[in-house]
Amino acid sequence: MSEPTSQNKPNIPEVFLNPYNPADFEQKLYQMWEESGFFNPDVCIEKGIAKPDAETFSIVLPPPNVTGTLHMGHAAMLAIEDILVRYNRMSGKRTLWIPGTDSAALATQTKVEGIIYKEEKKRRDEIGREELLKRINDFAEASKDTILNQTRKMGSSLDWSRYAYTLDETRYRAVMTAFIKMYEDDLIYRGDRIVNWDPNMQTTVSDDEIEYEEKTDPFYYFKYGPFTIGTVRPETKFGDKYVVMHPDDIRYKDYTHGQQIEVEWINGPITATIIKDEAADPEMGTGVMTITPWHSAVDYEIAERHGLDKEQVIDERGLLLPIAGEFAGQHIKKARALIIEKMQAKGLIEKIDDKYVHNVATNSRGGGIIEPQIKRQWFIAVNKKFILKHSEIPGIPSGSEVTLKELMIATVENGGTDIFPERFKRVYFNWINNLRDWCISRQIWFGHRIPVWYRNQEIYCGISTPEGEGWTQDSDTLDTWFSSGLWTFSTLGWPEQTEDLKTYHPTAVLETGYDIIFFWVARMILMSTYNLGQVPFKNVYMHGLVRDEKGKKMSKSLGNVIDPLTMIEKYGADATRLSLIIGAAPGNDMPLSENKVKGYKNFGNKIWNISRFILTHTIDSDIDKTAVYSIRDEEIITQLSNTVADVSNEIEKFNLYLAGEKAYHYVWHELADIILEESKSILTGEDKEQRHARQQVLLKCLTTSLKMLHPFMPYVTEAIWQELPPKFKNSELLMVAKWPTA
RNA sequence: GUCCGGUUAGCUCAGCUGGUAGAGCGCUACAUUGACAUUGUAGAGGCCACAGGUUCAAGUCCUGUAUCGGACACCA
C-alpha cells in the first residue's frame, strides 16, 4: 500500500498559508457575532446556549461621553469587561452587557457653544434655549456613532438592542421619578448656599468637578486699622467689615469678640467688628484675617457660625458691584492693579510678596476659574433621616430610619457590595465621611430640566406643567451624575417593573477606573439603595490608569499618547486587548508601550501557526475511531484541564492579568514549545495507533486552548474556529461554545 | 495637614494566607529555510530601599527611618 499523495489527501484551509493579519478578519467577525444575536441573552436562551433559569451575570458599560472618541482608558475598560462577559457567557450564564452613552451635559454644551462662537461669533443668550438645545442634540446625535463604532472595534460583545442614552425617554422617566420621590421625602431641598460658580460657563460646578492649578501671584499685606491682613485677592475686600482672630491668640487678647473699631479702608472709613473664631490660624501670617463670606467657603462658614452679614461683591460675570465704589462695573481681572495702585497711594500697603504660590480652583469640565458665590440651588440632603420602606440591603431592614450617608456606608460595610482591590474601600469611606449635601442644579441648558414649577409663592414638583395659568419651570438642569447615578437600573427600564429589572438587578460587577469612585460609584450606591432598596452591583472592580512605558500620564503635550485605534489598525484588537490586561494588576496604573502591543500580535500569529500545524497533521484524522492514550497523552490532557481550571479560577477572582498570563504561557511555552515539538516524531512515525491517539490529544489541546483564549483574544480564536472542519467542533460559533470544564 | 500606595534582574512589573526569588522586554552565545518573515535552545544579571523585632524559617508579618508617587483637605 502506498501513502496517499498530496493530491487526494484533504488539505488544510488556504487562509493558513499566510501569516495572520487581523485587519483581514476583525470587521467581518464582529459583524457575524452581532448578526448572530448572541450578544443578547434572550437569544442565547432561545437557542439553548443559556438555560432560562441559569444564574445571571450583568454589567453596565460605564457610558462614554456621547461626543467622545476612544482612548486607552476606554480600551482597557472594554477589554476587561468583555473578558468577564465572554467568559460568563461561555460558562452558560444569562449574560448581559448593556451599552450606553452619557450626555456629559456641561462638557458637551461647552464644546458646542465653543464651536458656535468660533463659527458665528454668537453666545448662548443670542441663540436662545430652544435653538441651542436643538444644536447640541444634533451634534450629540451626529457624533454618537463615532464612539459606538470604536467600541465595536475592540470586540465588545455588548447587547446593542438595549442601548441606552442618559437623555432618552426611558432615562428621562427614571430621572423624573427619582427626583420627585426624593422631593416628596424632603431629601431634595432648595437653599441659598455657597457654591462653586464658573463665570465662563455661567453655572455651578460640584466640588468633585474642580481641579486645582498651582499659580504664583503677588501676596499683599494691607493695613487694616491696628492690624495687618494678607490677601492674594484684593478685589474681594471691599465689604470686609469683620476681622477674625483665634480666641487664644495672646497677641490680640486686648480685643474682645464683638468689639467695634473704625478703620480706614479702600473707599474710606468703615466700622469693623472683631470676631474670635478658631478658624483663624495663629501661625498663619499675622494671625488676623478679614472675611468675605459671599465669595469664600471658609469665610461663609465663619459667618454662618456667628450670624454675620454677607454681601455680594462680584457679580456672576466677574464684574464688581456698587459696593466697590469707583471700581464698580469693572472686571476683577482688570480692577486688581487699580485697587493696588489706590491702596498704595493711601499708604495702606505694608508689604508685597511677589512669589506667593497657591492653588486656584478651576472647572475641570472645560470652563474657567471658579468664583465662589452664594446662590439659590437644589441639594440632596445626605444626613437627613427618612424611612426606607423596602430594603434588601444587608444590615438595613425594611422600614428602617436611615440617612443616605448611612445607606452608602452600610452597603460596603456589610458586604452588599465588595470593592476590589480592597484598599479602595477606605478611600470610599473617607470620602463618604466628609461628604456634604450634594448640589444637583446646574445653570446650563443641556440636560434633564428640574421638574419644579413656580407661581408667585407657590411651588410645584411633578413630571409635567401643573394646571392653571402663570406657572414657570425652574430654568436649571440636573447635574449629569444625578442621571448617571440611576444607571444600573434606569438601563433596565426602571421605573417600570420590567422583566429585565427583576432578572438583572443588582448587577454582578461594576468595572471602572479608580478616578471616578466618588463621582459615580458612590452616587450609584446612593441612588440604587434609596430608589430600589437594592445595592446596584455586587462587586466593584477598579482598574488603574493607562500610562506610557515610563509610567507617565499620557497627554497630548507630552506627545506620549498611544491611540487604541492606531494600535488596532497596526496590530489588531486582540493584541491591544492583551497588552492592556497582562501586567496590569487591579487598581494599579498600567504601563503601555507600542512594543508590548506588537509582542502580543506575535502571539496571535503563534496561535495561528499552532493551529495550522495541528490541522495539517490531523485533517485526515477519524475522530470517531477509538484512541488508546499513552501515559504521556494522559498527562497532556490532565495538564490542559488544570490550566483551564487555573485560568477560570483567576477570572472568577478578577485577576485577569494572571488569567491572561497563564493562558498565554501555556499555549506558547507548553503547547507549542514542548508538546508540538515532541509530537513531531509521533506524527510522522510508523506507529498508527500512537499517531492516532496523539492526533486526538492535539485536537483537544487546540479546541480547548481556543476556548480558553477566546475571552482574551476573541478575533483570532474565532477566525481559526471558523476554519475548523465541522467534525472538530461542537458549536458553530466559538463565542458561544461551552467553556471547558475538567 | 489627613489618608493610601510603591521601593524586587538594565527597563516595566508579578510574587495570594511566611518555607532560601519569577515573567515580559532588553542583553550574550548558539541553532534554524522551519508549523512560525512574528522561530527555538542555553546563559549572564537580584545580600527583594535601610535598621530593628516576631519566628525553626521573613520580599512576604510588626515597628521605625529614608525616598518616590497618589487621593483628599487647607491656603487670610
PDB file of N, CA and C (backbone and C1' of nucleotides) in Angstrom, chain A residues 19 219 230-231 281 284 289 298 356 359 426 430 549 588 591 602 605-606 609 612-613 657 668 672-673 677 680, chain B residues 3-5 11-16 23-25 34-41 70-76:
ATOM      1  N   PRO A  19       0.542  34.546   7.034  1.00  0.00           N
ATOM      2  CA  PRO A  19       0.501  34.896   8.458  1.00  0.00           C
ATOM      3  C   PRO A  19      -0.846  35.542   8.793  1.00  0.00           C
ATOM      4  N   PHE A 219       1.362  88.525  46.833  1.00  0.00           N
ATOM      5  CA  PHE A 219       0.588  88.446  48.066  1.00  0.00           C
ATOM      6  C   PHE A 219       0.734  89.786  48.775  1.00  0.00           C
ATOM      7  N   GLY A 230      -3.479  89.784  55.196  1.00  0.00           N
ATOM      8  CA  GLY A 230      -2.862  89.427  53.917  1.00  0.00           C
ATOM      9  C   GLY A 230      -3.896  88.924  52.936  1.00  0.00           C
ATOM     10  N   THR A 231      -3.617  89.088  51.652  1.00  0.00           N
ATOM     11  CA  THR A 231      -4.534  88.558  50.635  1.00  0.00           C
ATOM     12  C   THR A 231      -3.856  88.443  49.282  1.00  0.00           C
ATOM     13  N   ASP A 281      -5.892  80.849  61.983  1.00  0.00           N
ATOM     14  CA  ASP A 281      -4.700  80.112  62.385  1.00  0.00           C
ATOM     15  C   ASP A 281      -3.637  81.092  62.870  1.00  0.00           C
ATOM     16  N   MET A 284      -0.452  81.485  60.899  1.00  0.00           N
ATOM     17  CA  MET A 284      -0.532  81.950  59.520  1.00  0.00           C
ATOM     18  C   MET A 284      -0.386  83.461  59.493  1.00  0.00           C
ATOM     19  N   MET A 289      -7.326  87.885  60.083  1.00  0.00           N
ATOM     20  CA  MET A 289      -7.827  87.955  58.711  1.00  0.00           C
ATOM     21  C   MET A 289      -9.172  88.651  58.674  1.00  0.00           C
ATOM     22  N   VAL A 298     -14.788  79.063  53.314  1.00  0.00           N
ATOM     23  CA  VAL A 298     -14.378  79.088  54.711  1.00  0.00           C
ATOM     24  C   VAL A 298     -14.981  80.298  55.424  1.00  0.00           C
ATOM     25  N   TYR A 356       4.098  84.296  45.645  1.00  0.00           N
ATOM     26  CA  TYR A 356       3.292  83.505  46.552  1.00  0.00           C
ATOM     27  C   TYR A 356       2.630  82.389  45.730  1.00  0.00           C
ATOM     28  N   ASN A 359      -3.080  77.593  45.226  1.00  0.00           N
ATOM     29  CA  ASN A 359      -3.904  76.812  44.296  1.00  0.00           C
ATOM     30  C   ASN A 359      -5.136  77.585  43.882  1.00  0.00           C
ATOM     31  N   ARG A 426     -11.368  51.913  51.863  1.00  0.00           N
ATOM     32  CA  ARG A 426     -11.029  53.003  52.783  1.00  0.00           C
ATOM     33  C   ARG A 426     -11.184  54.349  52.122  1.00  0.00           C
ATOM     34  N   ASN A 430     -13.629  57.186  53.524  1.00  0.00           N
ATOM     35  CA  ASN A 430     -13.093  58.525  53.784  1.00  0.00           C
ATOM     36  C   ASN A 430     -13.914  59.597  53.115  1.00  0.00           C
ATOM     37  N   GLU A 549       5.133  53.912  28.813  1.00  0.00           N
ATOM     38  CA  GLU A 549       6.020  52.859  29.299  1.00  0.00           C
ATOM     39  C   GLU A 549       6.878  53.298  30.478  1.00  0.00           C
ATOM     40  N   ASN A 588      -3.900  49.082  39.922  1.00  0.00           N
ATOM     41  CA  ASN A 588      -2.590  49.690  39.672  1.00  0.00           C
ATOM     42  C   ASN A 588      -2.561  50.313  38.290  1.00  0.00           C
ATOM     43  N   PRO A 591       1.437  50.399  32.689  1.00  0.00           N
ATOM     44  CA  PRO A 591       2.305  50.976  31.676  1.00  0.00           C
ATOM     45  C   PRO A 591       2.037  50.301  30.336  1.00  0.00           C
ATOM     46  N   ASN A 602       2.413  39.100  17.837  1.00  0.00           N
ATOM     47  CA  ASN A 602       3.158  37.872  17.544  1.00  0.00           C
ATOM     48  C   ASN A 602       2.471  36.661  18.138  1.00  0.00           C
ATOM     49  N   ASN A 605      -0.255  35.447  15.976  1.00  0.00           N
ATOM     50  CA  ASN A 605       0.262  34.670  14.856  1.00  0.00           C
ATOM     51  C   ASN A 605       0.745  33.292  15.296  1.00  0.00           C
ATOM     52  N   LYS A 606       1.244  33.257  16.527  1.00  0.00           N
ATOM     53  CA  LYS A 606       1.695  31.968  17.073  1.00  0.00           C
ATOM     54  C   LYS A 606       0.514  30.995  17.153  1.00  0.00           C
ATOM     55  N   ASN A 609      -0.321  29.735  13.805  1.00  0.00           N
ATOM     56  CA  ASN A 609       0.589  28.699  13.303  1.00  0.00           C
ATOM     57  C   ASN A 609       0.455  27.377  14.028  1.00  0.00           C
ATOM     58  N   ARG A 612      -2.402  25.844  12.405  1.00  0.00           N
ATOM     59  CA  ARG A 612      -2.029  25.355  11.086  1.00  0.00           C
ATOM     60  C   ARG A 612      -1.264  24.043  11.194  1.00  0.00           C
ATOM     61  N   PHE A 613      -0.350  23.991  12.127  1.00  0.00           N
ATOM     62  CA  PHE A 613       0.442  22.779  12.313  1.00  0.00           C
ATOM     63  C   PHE A 613      -0.451  21.612  12.733  1.00  0.00           C
ATOM     64  N   TYR A 657      -5.138  39.640  34.931  1.00  0.00           N
ATOM     65  CA  TYR A 657      -3.738  39.693  34.480  1.00  0.00           C
ATOM     66  C   TYR A 657      -3.079  38.336  34.681  1.00  0.00           C
ATOM     67  N   TRP A 668       1.924  29.133  24.513  1.00  0.00           N
ATOM     68  CA  TRP A 668       3.199  29.333  23.823  1.00  0.00           C
ATOM     69  C   TRP A 668       4.270  28.373  24.336  1.00  0.00           C
ATOM     70  N   ALA A 672       3.113  24.833  22.374  1.00  0.00           N
ATOM     71  CA  ALA A 672       3.945  24.996  21.178  1.00  0.00           C
ATOM     72  C   ALA A 672       5.361  24.481  21.399  1.00  0.00           C
ATOM     73  N   ASP A 673       5.999  24.951  22.464  1.00  0.00           N
ATOM     74  CA  ASP A 673       7.421  24.631  22.624  1.00  0.00           C
ATOM     75  C   ASP A 673       7.664  23.179  23.002  1.00  0.00           C
ATOM     76  N   GLU A 677       6.568  20.060  19.722  1.00  0.00           N
ATOM     77  CA  GLU A 677       7.912  19.583  19.354  1.00  0.00           C
ATOM     78  C   GLU A 677       8.030  18.078  19.549  1.00  0.00           C
ATOM     79  N   LYS A 680       6.156  15.835  16.941  1.00  0.00           N
ATOM     80  CA  LYS A 680       6.578  15.746  15.536  1.00  0.00           C
ATOM     81  C   LYS A 680       6.962  14.325  15.137  1.00  0.00           C
TER      82      LYS A 680
ATOM     83  P     C B   3      -3.591  59.929  59.329  1.00  0.00           P
ATOM     84  O5'   C B   3      -4.110  59.246  57.983  1.00  0.00           O
ATOM     85  C5'   C B   3      -5.426  58.717  57.931  1.00  0.00           C
ATOM     86  C4'   C B   3      -5.784  58.408  56.509  1.00  0.00           C
ATOM     87  C3'   C B   3      -4.912  57.379  55.804  1.00  0.00           C
ATOM     88  O3'   C B   3      -5.209  56.059  56.187  1.00  0.00           O
ATOM     89  C1'   C B   3      -5.271  59.188  54.354  1.00  0.00           C
ATOM     90  P     C B   4      -4.063  54.957  56.100  1.00  0.00           P
ATOM     91  O5'   C B   4      -3.939  54.733  54.520  1.00  0.00           O
ATOM     92  C5'   C B   4      -5.055  54.283  53.778  1.00  0.00           C
ATOM     93  C4'   C B   4      -4.691  54.250  52.325  1.00  0.00           C
ATOM     94  C3'   C B   4      -3.428  53.476  51.995  1.00  0.00           C
ATOM     95  O3'   C B   4      -3.666  52.084  52.038  1.00  0.00           O
ATOM     96  C1'   C B   4      -3.420  55.495  50.795  1.00  0.00           C
ATOM     97  P     G B   5      -2.469  51.072  52.154  1.00  0.00           P
ATOM     98  O5'   G B   5      -2.106  50.971  50.627  1.00  0.00           O
ATOM     99  C5'   G B   5      -0.801  50.861  50.240  1.00  0.00           C
ATOM    100  C4'   G B   5      -0.677  51.188  48.793  1.00  0.00           C
ATOM    101  C3'   G B   5       0.725  50.896  48.311  1.00  0.00           C
ATOM    102  O3'   G B   5       0.790  49.562  47.864  1.00  0.00           O
ATOM    103  C1'   G B   5       0.236  53.143  47.859  1.00  0.00           C
ATOM    104  P     C B  11      16.921  49.682  35.979  1.00  0.00           P
ATOM    105  O5'   C B  11      15.926  49.647  34.741  1.00  0.00           O
ATOM    106  C5'   C B  11      15.785  50.763  33.864  1.00  0.00           C
ATOM    107  C4'   C B  11      14.662  50.506  32.891  1.00  0.00           C
ATOM    108  C3'   C B  11      13.317  50.227  33.562  1.00  0.00           C
ATOM    109  O3'   C B  11      12.630  51.447  33.807  1.00  0.00           O
ATOM    110  C1'   C B  11      13.758  48.543  31.956  1.00  0.00           C
ATOM    111  P     U B  12      11.603  51.527  35.027  1.00  0.00           P
ATOM    112  O5'   U B  12      10.433  50.569  34.531  1.00  0.00           O
ATOM    113  C5'   U B  12       9.506  51.040  33.559  1.00  0.00           C
ATOM    114  C4'   U B  12       8.437  50.006  33.337  1.00  0.00           C
ATOM    115  C3'   U B  12       7.759  49.499  34.606  1.00  0.00           C
ATOM    116  O3'   U B  12       6.757  50.387  35.063  1.00  0.00           O
ATOM    117  C1'   U B  12       8.302  47.662  33.219  1.00  0.00           C
ATOM    118  P     C B  13       6.392  50.400  36.617  1.00  0.00           P
ATOM    119  O5'   C B  13       6.390  48.856  36.977  1.00  0.00           O
ATOM    120  C5'   C B  13       5.414  48.294  37.787  1.00  0.00           C
ATOM    121  C4'   C B  13       5.158  46.878  37.316  1.00  0.00           C
ATOM    122  C3'   C B  13       4.846  45.898  38.430  1.00  0.00           C
ATOM    123  O3'   C B  13       3.494  46.012  38.831  1.00  0.00           O
ATOM    124  C1'   C B  13       6.351  44.900  36.896  1.00  0.00           C
ATOM    125  P     A B  14       3.038  45.464  40.239  1.00  0.00           P
ATOM    126  O5'   A B  14       2.735  43.964  39.821  1.00  0.00           O
ATOM    127  C5'   A B  14       3.422  42.945  40.366  1.00  0.00           C
ATOM    128  C4'   A B  14       2.952  41.643  39.813  1.00  0.00           C
ATOM    129  C3'   A B  14       2.790  40.599  40.908  1.00  0.00           C
ATOM    130  O3'   A B  14       1.481  40.584  41.402  1.00  0.00           O
ATOM    131  C1'   A B  14       4.306  39.815  39.294  1.00  0.00           C
ATOM    132  P     G B  15       1.233  40.630  42.977  1.00  0.00           P
ATOM    133  O5'   G B  15       2.132  39.432  43.513  1.00  0.00           O
ATOM    134  C5'   G B  15       1.726  38.082  43.307  1.00  0.00           C
ATOM    135  C4'   G B  15       2.810  37.153  43.748  1.00  0.00           C
ATOM    136  C3'   G B  15       3.264  37.312  45.201  1.00  0.00           C
ATOM    137  O3'   G B  15       2.386  36.688  46.113  1.00  0.00           O
ATOM    138  C1'   G B  15       5.158  37.203  43.827  1.00  0.00           C
ATOM    139  P     C B  16       2.281  37.185  47.601  1.00  0.00           P
ATOM    140  O5'   C B  16       0.788  36.875  48.060  1.00  0.00           O
ATOM    141  C5'   C B  16      -0.155  37.932  48.223  1.00  0.00           C
ATOM    142  C4'   C B  16      -1.531  37.337  48.284  1.00  0.00           C
ATOM    143  C3'   C B  16      -1.739  36.347  49.427  1.00  0.00           C
ATOM    144  O3'   C B  16      -2.298  37.000  50.550  1.00  0.00           O
ATOM    145  C1'   C B  16      -2.378  35.351  47.387  1.00  0.00           C
ATOM    146  P     A B  23      11.313  33.347  34.664  1.00  0.00           P
ATOM    147  O5'   A B  23      10.114  34.242  34.101  1.00  0.00           O
ATOM    148  C5'   A B  23       8.843  33.649  33.901  1.00  0.00           C
ATOM    149  C4'   A B  23       7.889  34.707  33.399  1.00  0.00           C
ATOM    150  C3'   A B  23       8.411  35.515  32.217  1.00  0.00           C
ATOM    151  O3'   A B  23       8.190  34.828  31.004  1.00  0.00           O
ATOM    152  C1'   A B  23       7.527  36.978  33.857  1.00  0.00           C
ATOM    153  P     G B  24       9.134  35.070  29.797  1.00  0.00           P
ATOM    154  O5'   G B  24       8.693  36.519  29.305  1.00  0.00           O
ATOM    155  C5'   G B  24       7.417  36.715  28.694  1.00  0.00           C
ATOM    156  C4'   G B  24       7.222  38.186  28.441  1.00  0.00           C
ATOM    157  C3'   G B  24       8.371  38.848  27.686  1.00  0.00           C
ATOM    158  O3'   G B  24       8.231  38.677  26.290  1.00  0.00           O
ATOM    159  C1'   G B  24       7.832  40.140  29.587  1.00  0.00           C
ATOM    160  P     C B  25       9.525  38.515  25.420  1.00  0.00           P
ATOM    161  O5'   C B  25      10.141  39.984  25.444  1.00  0.00           O
ATOM    162  C5'   C B  25       9.459  41.052  24.790  1.00  0.00           C
ATOM    163  C4'   C B  25      10.080  42.375  25.188  1.00  0.00           C
ATOM    164  C3'   C B  25      11.564  42.526  24.909  1.00  0.00           C
ATOM    165  O3'   C B  25      11.834  42.854  23.548  1.00  0.00           O
ATOM    166  C1'   C B  25      11.108  43.285  27.085  1.00  0.00           C
ATOM    167  P     G B  34      12.198  23.609   5.350  1.00  0.00           P
ATOM    168  O5'   G B  34      11.583  23.830   6.802  1.00  0.00           O
ATOM    169  C5'   G B  34      11.940  22.935   7.849  1.00  0.00           C
ATOM    170  C4'   G B  34      11.489  23.510   9.164  1.00  0.00           C
ATOM    171  C3'   G B  34      10.018  23.868   9.181  1.00  0.00           C
ATOM    172  O3'   G B  34       9.403  23.283  10.332  1.00  0.00           O
ATOM    173  C1'   G B  34      11.346  25.728   9.849  1.00  0.00           C
ATOM    174  P     A B  35       8.205  22.287  10.057  1.00  0.00           P
ATOM    175  O5'   A B  35       7.051  23.383  10.118  1.00  0.00           O
ATOM    176  C5'   A B  35       5.997  23.369   9.166  1.00  0.00           C
ATOM    177  C4'   A B  35       4.907  24.283   9.644  1.00  0.00           C
ATOM    178  C3'   A B  35       5.395  25.674  10.056  1.00  0.00           C
ATOM    179  O3'   A B  35       5.372  26.524   8.943  1.00  0.00           O
ATOM    180  C1'   A B  35       4.033  24.769  11.774  1.00  0.00           C
ATOM    181  P     C B  36       6.593  27.390   8.538  1.00  0.00           P
ATOM    182  O5'   C B  36       6.514  28.627   9.518  1.00  0.00           O
ATOM    183  C5'   C B  36       5.412  29.544   9.415  1.00  0.00           C
ATOM    184  C4'   C B  36       5.462  30.500  10.588  1.00  0.00           C
ATOM    185  C3'   C B  36       6.732  31.353  10.598  1.00  0.00           C
ATOM    186  O3'   C B  36       6.415  32.719  10.708  1.00  0.00           O
ATOM    187  C1'   C B  36       6.407  30.224  12.679  1.00  0.00           C
ATOM    188  P     A B  37       6.472  33.757   9.599  1.00  0.00           P
ATOM    189  O5'   A B  37       7.949  33.575   9.007  1.00  0.00           O
ATOM    190  C5'   A B  37       9.089  33.774   9.806  1.00  0.00           C
ATOM    191  C4'   A B  37       9.830  35.024   9.370  1.00  0.00           C
ATOM    192  C3'   A B  37       9.307  36.307  10.023  1.00  0.00           C
ATOM    193  O3'   A B  37      10.423  37.084  10.353  1.00  0.00           O
ATOM    194  C1'   A B  37       9.253  36.537   7.663  1.00  0.00           C
ATOM    195  P     U B  38      10.499  38.174  11.444  1.00  0.00           P
ATOM    196  O5'   U B  38       9.994  37.416  12.753  1.00  0.00           O
ATOM    197  C5'   U B  38       9.885  38.081  14.015  1.00  0.00           C
ATOM    198  C4'   U B  38       8.619  37.615  14.702  1.00  0.00           C
ATOM    199  C3'   U B  38       8.412  36.116  14.667  1.00  0.00           C
ATOM    200  O3'   U B  38       8.303  35.655  15.994  1.00  0.00           O
ATOM    201  C1'   U B  38       6.449  37.288  14.032  1.00  0.00           C
ATOM    202  P     U B  39       9.340  35.491  16.965  1.00  0.00           P
ATOM    203  O5'   U B  39       9.701  33.955  16.800  1.00  0.00           O
ATOM    204  C5'   U B  39       8.714  33.020  16.414  1.00  0.00           C
ATOM    205  C4'   U B  39       9.351  31.669  16.307  1.00  0.00           C
ATOM    206  C3'   U B  39      10.228  31.289  17.484  1.00  0.00           C
ATOM    207  O3'   U B  39       9.457  30.803  18.567  1.00  0.00           O
ATOM    208  C1'   U B  39      11.380  30.829  15.477  1.00  0.00           C
ATOM    209  P     G B  40      10.012  30.962  20.039  1.00  0.00           P
ATOM    210  O5'   G B  40      11.048  29.763  20.120  1.00  0.00           O
ATOM    211  C5'   G B  40      10.593  28.436  19.987  1.00  0.00           C
ATOM    212  C4'   G B  40      11.779  27.510  19.890  1.00  0.00           C
ATOM    213  C3'   G B  40      12.708  27.529  21.091  1.00  0.00           C
ATOM    214  O3'   G B  40      12.212  26.696  22.124  1.00  0.00           O
ATOM    215  C1'   G B  40      13.983  27.686  19.130  1.00  0.00           C
ATOM    216  P     U B  41      12.590  27.003  23.619  1.00  0.00           P
ATOM    217  O5'   U B  41      14.110  26.559  23.674  1.00  0.00           O
ATOM    218  C5'   U B  41      14.474  25.193  23.537  1.00  0.00           C
ATOM    219  C4'   U B  41      15.968  25.060  23.606  1.00  0.00           C
ATOM    220  C3'   U B  41      16.623  25.672  24.831  1.00  0.00           C
ATOM    221  O3'   U B  41      16.546  24.823  25.957  1.00  0.00           O
ATOM    222  C1'   U B  41      17.815  26.326  22.915  1.00  0.00           C
ATOM    223  P     G B  70       2.029  62.464  41.798  1.00  0.00           P
ATOM    224  O5'   G B  70       0.735  61.725  42.340  1.00  0.00           O
ATOM    225  C5'   G B  70       0.082  60.772  41.513  1.00  0.00           C
ATOM    226  C4'   G B  70      -0.966  60.050  42.308  1.00  0.00           C
ATOM    227  C3'   G B  70      -2.010  60.930  42.971  1.00  0.00           C
ATOM    228  O3'   G B  70      -2.989  61.349  42.051  1.00  0.00           O
ATOM    229  C1'   G B  70      -1.291  59.306  44.511  1.00  0.00           C
ATOM    230  P     A B  71      -3.767  62.722  42.307  1.00  0.00           P
ATOM    231  O5'   A B  71      -4.779  62.305  43.460  1.00  0.00           O
ATOM    232  C5'   A B  71      -5.835  61.383  43.180  1.00  0.00           C
ATOM    233  C4'   A B  71      -6.582  61.095  44.447  1.00  0.00           C
ATOM    234  C3'   A B  71      -7.153  62.316  45.153  1.00  0.00           C
ATOM    235  O3'   A B  71      -8.369  62.731  44.577  1.00  0.00           O
ATOM    236  C1'   A B  71      -6.035  60.968  46.726  1.00  0.00           C
ATOM    237  P     C B  72      -8.727  64.275  44.534  1.00  0.00           P
ATOM    238  O5'   C B  72      -9.031  64.587  46.067  1.00  0.00           O
ATOM    239  C5'   C B  72     -10.179  64.017  46.698  1.00  0.00           C
ATOM    240  C4'   C B  72     -10.105  64.244  48.182  1.00  0.00           C
ATOM    241  C3'   C B  72     -10.017  65.699  48.626  1.00  0.00           C
ATOM    242  O3'   C B  72     -11.262  66.363  48.573  1.00  0.00           O
ATOM    243  C1'   C B  72      -8.461  64.428  49.848  1.00  0.00           C
ATOM    244  P     A B  73     -11.254  67.925  48.269  1.00  0.00           P
ATOM    245  O5'   A B  73     -10.688  68.513  49.630  1.00  0.00           O
ATOM    246  C5'   A B  73     -11.468  68.427  50.822  1.00  0.00           C
ATOM    247  C4'   A B  73     -10.658  68.858  51.998  1.00  0.00           C
ATOM    248  C3'   A B  73     -10.165  70.300  51.962  1.00  0.00           C
ATOM    249  O3'   A B  73     -11.180  71.213  52.308  1.00  0.00           O
ATOM    250  C1'   A B  73      -8.420  68.895  52.682  1.00  0.00           C
ATOM    251  P     C B  74     -11.195  72.631  51.608  1.00  0.00           P
ATOM    252  O5'   C B  74      -9.961  73.352  52.290  1.00  0.00           O
ATOM    253  C5'   C B  74      -9.995  73.635  53.686  1.00  0.00           C
ATOM    254  C4'   C B  74      -8.663  74.158  54.122  1.00  0.00           C
ATOM    255  C3'   C B  74      -8.174  75.393  53.377  1.00  0.00           C
ATOM    256  O3'   C B  74      -8.781  76.577  53.880  1.00  0.00           O
ATOM    257  C1'   C B  74      -6.417  73.833  53.513  1.00  0.00           C
ATOM    258  P     C B  75      -9.149  77.722  52.858  1.00  0.00           P
ATOM    259  O5'   C B  75      -7.722  78.336  52.539  1.00  0.00           O
ATOM    260  C5'   C B  75      -6.971  78.978  53.571  1.00  0.00           C
ATOM    261  C4'   C B  75      -5.571  79.199  53.083  1.00  0.00           C
ATOM    262  C3'   C B  75      -5.447  79.984  51.787  1.00  0.00           C
ATOM    263  O3'   C B  75      -5.533  81.381  52.007  1.00  0.00           O
ATOM    264  C1'   C B  75      -4.087  78.076  51.666  1.00  0.00           C
ATOM    265  P     A B  76      -6.391  82.241  51.034  1.00  0.00           P
ATOM    266  O5'   A B  76      -5.977  83.666  51.526  1.00  0.00           O
ATOM    267  C5'   A B  76      -6.927  84.694  51.569  1.00  0.00           C
ATOM    268  C4'   A B  76      -6.625  85.539  52.776  1.00  0.00           C
ATOM    269  C3'   A B  76      -5.156  85.635  53.106  1.00  0.00           C
ATOM    270  O3'   A B  76      -4.519  86.626  52.336  1.00  0.00           O
ATOM    271  C1'   A B  76      -6.393  85.164  55.060  1.00  0.00           C
TER     272        A B  76
END
